[in-house]
XYZ file of C-alpha atoms in Angstrom:
174
model
C -33.389 -0.598 -15.432
C -30.702 -0.787 -12.763
C -31.653 -1.623 -9.211
C -30.701 0.838 -6.504
C -30.530 -1.850 -3.811
C -27.124 -2.021 -2.177
C -25.171 -5.254 -2.338
C -23.766 -4.712 1.178
C -25.611 -5.644 4.371
C -24.749 -2.947 6.947
C -25.747 -5.153 9.894
C -22.797 -7.460 9.276
C -20.288 -4.648 9.767
C -21.204 -3.592 13.306
C -18.436 -4.511 15.738
C -19.290 -5.570 19.234
C -17.418 -7.027 22.135
C -20.282 -9.330 22.978
C -22.714 -10.769 20.499
C -26.394 -11.438 21.136
C -25.745 -15.135 21.778
C -24.152 -15.764 25.142
C -22.917 -18.984 26.636
C -24.289 -20.431 29.869
C -21.679 -18.614 31.949
C -22.871 -15.179 30.764
C -19.823 -14.691 28.583
C -20.038 -13.719 24.939
C -20.171 -16.631 22.498
C -17.635 -14.875 20.258
C -14.829 -12.663 21.457
C -13.559 -10.170 18.906
C -10.070 -8.875 19.619
C -8.478 -5.719 18.279
C -6.344 -7.889 16.019
C -9.532 -9.506 14.637
C -11.016 -6.090 13.979
C -7.847 -4.875 12.267
C -7.749 -8.054 10.152
C -11.345 -7.439 9.057
C -10.576 -3.823 8.148
C -7.477 -4.932 6.217
C -9.523 -7.523 4.337
C -12.136 -4.918 3.413
C -9.343 -2.627 2.218
C -7.967 -5.471 0.085
C -11.424 -6.097 -1.364
C -11.814 -2.407 -2.207
C -8.361 -2.277 -3.806
C -9.067 -5.323 -5.950
C -12.546 -4.094 -6.894
C -11.008 -0.832 -8.087
C -8.362 -2.693 -10.100
C -11.071 -4.900 -11.624
C -13.200 -1.855 -12.479
C -10.258 -0.089 -14.117
C -9.458 -3.200 -16.149
C -13.073 -3.369 -17.319
C -12.777 0.261 -18.426
C -9.547 -0.559 -20.256
C -11.260 -3.541 -21.902
C -14.147 -1.246 -22.853
C -11.746 1.192 -24.518
C -9.910 -1.622 -26.286
C -13.180 -3.098 -27.609
C -14.285 0.336 -28.822
C -10.928 0.885 -30.544
C -11.106 -2.538 -32.164
C -14.685 -1.814 -33.303
C -13.522 1.505 -34.728
C -10.728 -0.232 -36.663
C -13.184 -2.810 -38.010
C -15.584 -0.064 -39.027
C -12.828 1.879 -40.826
C -11.716 -1.159 -42.786
C -15.346 -1.978 -43.646
C -15.809 1.502 -45.106
C -12.565 1.509 -47.054
C -12.702 1.526 -50.844
C -11.040 -1.882 -51.049
C -13.731 -3.520 -48.902
C -16.603 -1.896 -50.732
C -15.387 -3.303 -54.091
C -14.876 -6.809 -52.635
C -17.381 -9.214 -54.285
C -17.411 -11.605 -51.249
C -19.454 -9.077 -49.246
C -16.927 -8.898 -46.401
C -17.920 -5.297 -45.814
C -21.232 -6.128 -44.123
C -19.566 -8.798 -41.933
C -16.911 -6.309 -40.839
C -19.583 -3.726 -40.056
C -21.504 -6.287 -38.000
C -18.331 -7.227 -36.105
C -17.621 -3.533 -35.461
C -21.132 -3.060 -34.094
C -20.737 -6.106 -31.877
C -17.502 -4.728 -30.430
C -19.093 -1.338 -29.812
C -21.879 -3.156 -27.979
C -19.372 -5.141 -25.889
C -17.564 -1.901 -25.112
C -20.780 -0.334 -23.830
C -21.559 -3.395 -21.696
C -18.114 -3.332 -20.079
C -18.499 0.368 -19.383
C -21.934 -0.187 -17.798
C -20.591 -3.088 -15.706
C -17.693 -0.939 -14.547
C -20.015 1.916 -13.608
C -22.379 -0.456 -11.797
C -19.512 -2.043 -9.866
C -18.387 1.401 -8.757
C -21.792 2.808 -7.823
C -23.465 -0.317 -6.429
C -20.505 -2.057 -4.784
C -17.448 0.112 -4.196
C -19.170 3.252 -2.906
C -21.527 1.419 -0.474
C -18.661 -0.798 0.710
C -16.468 2.241 1.314
C -19.256 3.973 3.229
C -19.891 0.887 5.359
C -16.170 0.481 5.976
C -15.987 4.072 7.217
C -18.983 3.382 9.487
C -17.337 0.164 10.683
C -14.112 2.014 11.524
C -16.063 4.673 13.406
C -17.923 1.958 15.340
C -14.637 0.269 16.211
C -13.174 3.548 17.467
C -16.309 4.278 19.515
C -16.302 0.762 20.986
C -12.619 1.012 21.865
C -13.110 4.423 23.475
C -16.056 3.094 25.493
C -14.023 0.034 26.502
C -11.098 2.227 27.600
C -13.458 4.425 29.658
C -14.969 1.338 31.287
C -11.528 -0.070 32.092
C -10.381 3.272 33.510
C -13.536 3.517 35.679
C -13.148 -0.082 36.904
C -9.494 0.482 37.646
C -10.338 3.610 39.639
C -13.027 1.743 41.615
C -10.602 -1.116 42.345
C -7.969 1.353 43.571
C -10.533 3.062 45.811
C -11.727 -0.276 47.182
C -8.132 -1.375 47.856
C -7.369 1.905 49.625
C -10.499 1.590 51.765
C -9.663 -2.037 52.583
C -6.099 -1.101 53.559
C -7.356 1.691 55.818
C -9.885 -0.621 57.454
C -7.234 -3.310 57.863
C -4.899 -0.857 59.566
C -7.648 0.235 61.927
C -8.318 -3.378 62.871
C -4.637 -4.063 63.420
C -4.348 -0.979 65.608
C -7.260 -2.245 67.588
C -5.600 -5.657 68.026
C -2.276 -4.143 69.123
C -3.893 -1.756 71.538
C -5.964 -4.613 72.978
C -2.877 -6.832 73.494
C -0.829 -4.034 75.071
C -3.266 -3.454 77.886
């Protein structure tokens, strides 16, 4: 019986700009840049591409084993093999059965790789990309808000500075 437990841990795919562990200065212990995030996404894409290639090769191997088993079975049932006194016929039939069995195992492995590894990984990668986009959008909003507050503070400081200077000049002119 096949297990339905996923091979992927979704908690390892959540991006964050600051991890739970912080240094003594209140800064994050690990800083993840956009380039780091893109590298991770590219590496997941590479893993998915290679997993698909591996799965397709297992299917091709499954078909080749089945074809070879079929050829062995045909030769075992031929009139020449049946009349052979060395009893090669039963050995050929056993070899054909073995290759059919190997074919089935490769097909099951391929199906399991697809359903238990590729699909969950693809789903988690999509979630990871969405989390990255949400984090970047939140970061951009925060930067825009901070920038606006800094501009307002600078404008207020300039106005207050001008008022003070006017006060100094008017005091000296008297």
